[in-house]
Amino acid sequence: MKKHSARVAPLSACNSPVLTLTKVRGEDRPRENIVGNADGQAMVGGAGVESGAGRQRLHCCVRVTAIQVRKAIWGVAMVMCVCSSWAGSTQLAKLTFKQYDAPFTLTWFTTTWNCLFFPLYYIGHLCKSPERQTPKQRFRECCRFFGDDGLTAKVFFTKVAPFGLLWIMTNYLYLQALRKINSTDVSALFCCNKAFVFLLSWIVLRDRFMGVRIVAAILAIAGIVMLTYADGFHSHSVIGITLVVASASASALYKVLFKLVLGSAKFGEAALFLTIVGGANFVFMSFVPVILYFTHVEYFTSIADLPWAYLCGVAGLLLAFNILVNFGIAITYPTLISLGIVLSVPVNAVVDLYTCDIHFNTVRLIAVFIICLGFLMLLLPEDWDQCLIELEYQTSGDLFELSLFEHD
C-alpha cells in the first residue's frame, strides 16, 4: 500500500468557526487481488474460483465497513468536542468581558497561543511517524511549503503577515460583536461565512456553480436581515450584527486568499504556518495592548486582578477548537466536523436562555433556523444530485428484487 498525504488549509480563524478547506491528495491505492494466481491457490474448477472470490469480496466489504464505522464513531466524538469547544469559548469570552472588557487584548492573548501548534504537532510526529526527525529537520522540511528558499523575510511579509492581520481582524470583530449582542445571534450569524466563502470562491477561484449553494447564500443573507429586524433595528443590535458579518467576511477572505496564494498544506506545514502567525502576533502586535493600557481604553488595576482562569480558558478552548477543525480530517469526515460547528448554535441558545435576558421571538427563531439550514446546504458535496439519483436507483432495484423473491 502506498502512502497518501493529507493536505489541509489552516483556515479555522481563531475564535471563529472558519471551516478548513480540507483535501486528501495522494496516489491511488493499488487494487486488491480478488483472485490469486493459480500457483498460489489450491482451487479446482470454476466453483472454487467463484467461492474464493466471494470470500475475498466479503472480507473487503467487512473491512471497508469496519473502517467507516470507526470513522463514524470518531466523528461523533469530534462533533461533541468541536461543538463544546466552540460554544464554551464563546460563552467564556462573554463572561470575561464582564470582569475585563478588553477585546483586543483577549484577541492578542488567544492568538499568541497559536505558538503551541508546531510543538504539539511535533509530539504527534514522534509518537506516530516511523521515521523520526529532529525538530530542526522537521522545521526545514515544513518550510518548503513557502517555496524553495523557505521562510524568508520577503515571504513572511507578502504571504504570512497579511493572513495574520486577517486572523486578528476576524477575532477582534467577533469579540466586539459579543459585547453588543447575545452569543446565539453571534454564533448563528458567523455561520454565514460559509456562504461568503462560496460566493468569493465562485468569483475569484472560478469554482463550479451550484444552484443549491446559491440558494444557501440567499438564505444566509435573508437570515441576517431577519435577525436585524428581530430586535427592531436598535443601534446596539445593528452595530453588533454589522461587526459579526464583517468578521465572517474577513474569515471568508482569509480562506479564499489562502487557497489562491498558498494552495493547501500538509499537517506539519499547516501547524508551522499557524505557529508563525502566533509568534508574529506576539512580536509585532504586543505594543497595541500596551498602548491601550496606558490610554485607559483596556485598563486593569493590577495583573493579579485579571481573570486569568477565564483568559486561559478561552485561549485553551480556542486552541483545541483550531486543532480539531484543522487536523480532525485525519480521523473522521470533514462534514461531521462542520456539523459540530452548526450545533454550537442551539447550545449557545440554551445557555443564553438561562444566563441572560434574551427573547426568542418567532422572527429570531426563523432567522437562526434558515441560517443554519443554509450552512448545512453548503456542506452538500458537488455531486450530491448524482449521488441521490444513484441511491434512488439502487433502492428501487433492491425493492424490485425483494418483490420478485416474495413472488417466487
mmCIF file with all atom_site columns, C-alpha atoms in Angstrom, residues 15-18 82-83 86-91 94 173-175 177-178 181-194 224 227 240-241 243-245 247-248 321 338 340-352 358 360 364 367-369 371-372 375:
data_model
loop_
_atom_site.group_PDB
_atom_site.id
_atom_site.type_symbol
_atom_site.label_atom_id
_atom_site.label_alt_id
_atom_site.label_comp_id
_atom_site.label_asym_id
_atom_site.label_entity_id
_atom_site.label_seq_id
_atom_site.pdbx_PDB_ins_code
_atom_site.Cartn_x
_atom_site.Cartn_y
_atom_site.Cartn_z
_atom_site.occupancy
_atom_site.B_iso_or_equiv
_atom_site.pdbx_formal_charge
_atom_site.auth_seq_id
_atom_site.auth_comp_id
_atom_site.auth_asym_id
_atom_site.auth_atom_id
_atom_site.pdbx_PDB_model_num
ATOM 1  C CA . ASN A 1 15  ? -12.046 32.483 17.849 1.00 0.00 ? 15  ASN A CA 1
ATOM 2  C CA . SER A 1 16  ? -14.318 31.617 14.957 1.00 0.00 ? 16  SER A CA 1
ATOM 3  C CA . PRO A 1 17  ? -15.642 28.588 13.198 1.00 0.00 ? 17  PRO A CA 1
ATOM 4  C CA . VAL A 1 18  ? -13.933 29.087 9.916  1.00 0.00 ? 18  VAL A CA 1
ATOM 5  C CA . VAL A 1 82  ? -15.924 20.800 18.288 1.00 0.00 ? 82  VAL A CA 1
ATOM 6  C CA . CYS A 1 83  ? -19.352 21.888 19.493 1.00 0.00 ? 83  CYS A CA 1
ATOM 7  C CA . TRP A 1 86  ? -16.558 26.479 20.205 1.00 0.00 ? 86  TRP A CA 1
ATOM 8  C CA . ALA A 1 87  ? -19.643 27.127 22.344 1.00 0.00 ? 87  ALA A CA 1
ATOM 9  C CA . GLY A 1 88  ? -17.521 27.069 25.513 1.00 0.00 ? 88  GLY A CA 1
ATOM 10 C CA . SER A 1 89  ? -15.016 29.608 24.166 1.00 0.00 ? 89  SER A CA 1
ATOM 11 C CA . THR A 1 90  ? -17.846 31.919 23.082 1.00 0.00 ? 90  THR A CA 1
ATOM 12 C CA . GLN A 1 91  ? -19.576 31.787 26.463 1.00 0.00 ? 91  GLN A CA 1
ATOM 13 C CA . LYS A 1 94  ? -18.739 36.727 27.150 1.00 0.00 ? 94  LYS A CA 1
ATOM 14 C CA . LEU A 1 173 ? -14.564 41.875 15.202 1.00 0.00 ? 173 LEU A CA 1
ATOM 15 C CA . TYR A 1 174 ? -16.103 38.678 16.530 1.00 0.00 ? 174 TYR A CA 1
ATOM 16 C CA . LEU A 1 175 ? -15.280 39.580 20.135 1.00 0.00 ? 175 LEU A CA 1
ATOM 17 C CA . ALA A 1 177 ? -19.818 41.684 18.370 1.00 0.00 ? 177 ALA A CA 1
ATOM 18 C CA . LEU A 1 178 ? -20.087 39.566 21.533 1.00 0.00 ? 178 LEU A CA 1
ATOM 19 C CA . ILE A 1 181 ? -25.398 41.202 21.069 1.00 0.00 ? 181 ILE A CA 1
ATOM 20 C CA . ASN A 1 182 ? -26.056 37.762 22.550 1.00 0.00 ? 182 ASN A CA 1
ATOM 21 C CA . SER A 1 183 ? -23.944 34.697 21.845 1.00 0.00 ? 183 SER A CA 1
ATOM 22 C CA . THR A 1 184 ? -26.721 32.885 19.974 1.00 0.00 ? 184 THR A CA 1
ATOM 23 C CA . ASP A 1 185 ? -27.047 35.589 17.340 1.00 0.00 ? 185 ASP A CA 1
ATOM 24 C CA . VAL A 1 186 ? -23.270 35.941 17.010 1.00 0.00 ? 186 VAL A CA 1
ATOM 25 C CA . SER A 1 187 ? -22.634 32.213 16.535 1.00 0.00 ? 187 SER A CA 1
ATOM 26 C CA . ALA A 1 188 ? -25.549 31.890 14.096 1.00 0.00 ? 188 ALA A CA 1
ATOM 27 C CA . LEU A 1 189 ? -24.532 34.904 12.033 1.00 0.00 ? 189 LEU A CA 1
ATOM 28 C CA . PHE A 1 190 ? -20.942 33.730 11.852 1.00 0.00 ? 190 PHE A CA 1
ATOM 29 C CA . CYS A 1 191 ? -22.141 30.559 10.125 1.00 0.00 ? 191 CYS A CA 1
ATOM 30 C CA . CYS A 1 192 ? -22.784 32.843 7.136  1.00 0.00 ? 192 CYS A CA 1
ATOM 31 C CA . ASN A 1 193 ? -19.021 32.797 6.478  1.00 0.00 ? 193 ASN A CA 1
ATOM 32 C CA . LYS A 1 194 ? -19.532 29.530 4.606  1.00 0.00 ? 194 LYS A CA 1
ATOM 33 C CA . ILE A 1 224 ? -29.054 38.387 8.531  1.00 0.00 ? 224 ILE A CA 1
ATOM 34 C CA . LEU A 1 227 ? -32.094 38.943 12.777 1.00 0.00 ? 227 LEU A CA 1
ATOM 35 C CA . GLY A 1 240 ? -23.335 44.049 16.657 1.00 0.00 ? 240 GLY A CA 1
ATOM 36 C CA . ILE A 1 241 ? -24.739 42.363 13.554 1.00 0.00 ? 241 ILE A CA 1
ATOM 37 C CA . LEU A 1 243 ? -19.463 43.540 13.339 1.00 0.00 ? 243 LEU A CA 1
ATOM 38 C CA . VAL A 1 244 ? -20.122 39.802 13.178 1.00 0.00 ? 244 VAL A CA 1
ATOM 39 C CA . VAL A 1 245 ? -20.945 39.936 9.456  1.00 0.00 ? 245 VAL A CA 1
ATOM 40 C CA . SER A 1 247 ? -15.895 39.144 10.932 1.00 0.00 ? 247 SER A CA 1
ATOM 41 C CA . ALA A 1 248 ? -17.469 36.396 8.810  1.00 0.00 ? 248 ALA A CA 1
ATOM 42 C CA . PHE A 1 321 ? -11.093 24.060 18.519 1.00 0.00 ? 321 PHE A CA 1
ATOM 43 C CA . SER A 1 338 ? -18.581 21.117 10.239 1.00 0.00 ? 338 SER A CA 1
ATOM 44 C CA . GLY A 1 340 ? -20.178 20.284 15.259 1.00 0.00 ? 340 GLY A CA 1
ATOM 45 C CA . ILE A 1 341 ? -19.868 23.987 14.431 1.00 0.00 ? 341 ILE A CA 1
ATOM 46 C CA . VAL A 1 342 ? -23.508 24.483 13.494 1.00 0.00 ? 342 VAL A CA 1
ATOM 47 C CA . LEU A 1 343 ? -24.663 22.502 16.543 1.00 0.00 ? 343 LEU A CA 1
ATOM 48 C CA . SER A 1 344 ? -22.990 25.092 18.759 1.00 0.00 ? 344 SER A CA 1
ATOM 49 C CA . VAL A 1 345 ? -25.811 27.498 17.844 1.00 0.00 ? 345 VAL A CA 1
ATOM 50 C CA . PRO A 1 346 ? -28.555 25.620 19.770 1.00 0.00 ? 346 PRO A CA 1
ATOM 51 C CA . VAL A 1 347 ? -26.083 25.001 22.605 1.00 0.00 ? 347 VAL A CA 1
ATOM 52 C CA . ASN A 1 348 ? -25.435 28.746 22.884 1.00 0.00 ? 348 ASN A CA 1
ATOM 53 C CA . ALA A 1 349 ? -29.186 29.355 22.699 1.00 0.00 ? 349 ALA A CA 1
ATOM 54 C CA . VAL A 1 350 ? -29.840 27.059 25.680 1.00 0.00 ? 350 VAL A CA 1
ATOM 55 C CA . VAL A 1 351 ? -27.062 28.711 27.704 1.00 0.00 ? 351 VAL A CA 1
ATOM 56 C CA . ASP A 1 352 ? -28.290 32.216 26.817 1.00 0.00 ? 352 ASP A CA 1
ATOM 57 C CA . ILE A 1 358 ? -32.913 37.038 25.664 1.00 0.00 ? 358 ILE A CA 1
ATOM 58 C CA . PHE A 1 360 ? -36.649 34.153 21.347 1.00 0.00 ? 360 PHE A CA 1
ATOM 59 C CA . ARG A 1 364 ? -35.387 35.364 15.631 1.00 0.00 ? 364 ARG A CA 1
ATOM 60 C CA . ALA A 1 367 ? -33.737 33.651 11.158 1.00 0.00 ? 367 ALA A CA 1
ATOM 61 C CA . VAL A 1 368 ? -31.446 31.333 13.134 1.00 0.00 ? 368 VAL A CA 1
ATOM 62 C CA . PHE A 1 369 ? -33.081 28.299 11.532 1.00 0.00 ? 369 PHE A CA 1
ATOM 63 C CA . ILE A 1 371 ? -29.028 30.499 8.554  1.00 0.00 ? 371 ILE A CA 1
ATOM 64 C CA . CYS A 1 372 ? -28.254 27.039 9.948  1.00 0.00 ? 372 CYS A CA 1
ATOM 65 C CA . PHE A 1 375 ? -24.945 26.326 6.356  1.00 0.00 ? 375 PHE A CA 1
#
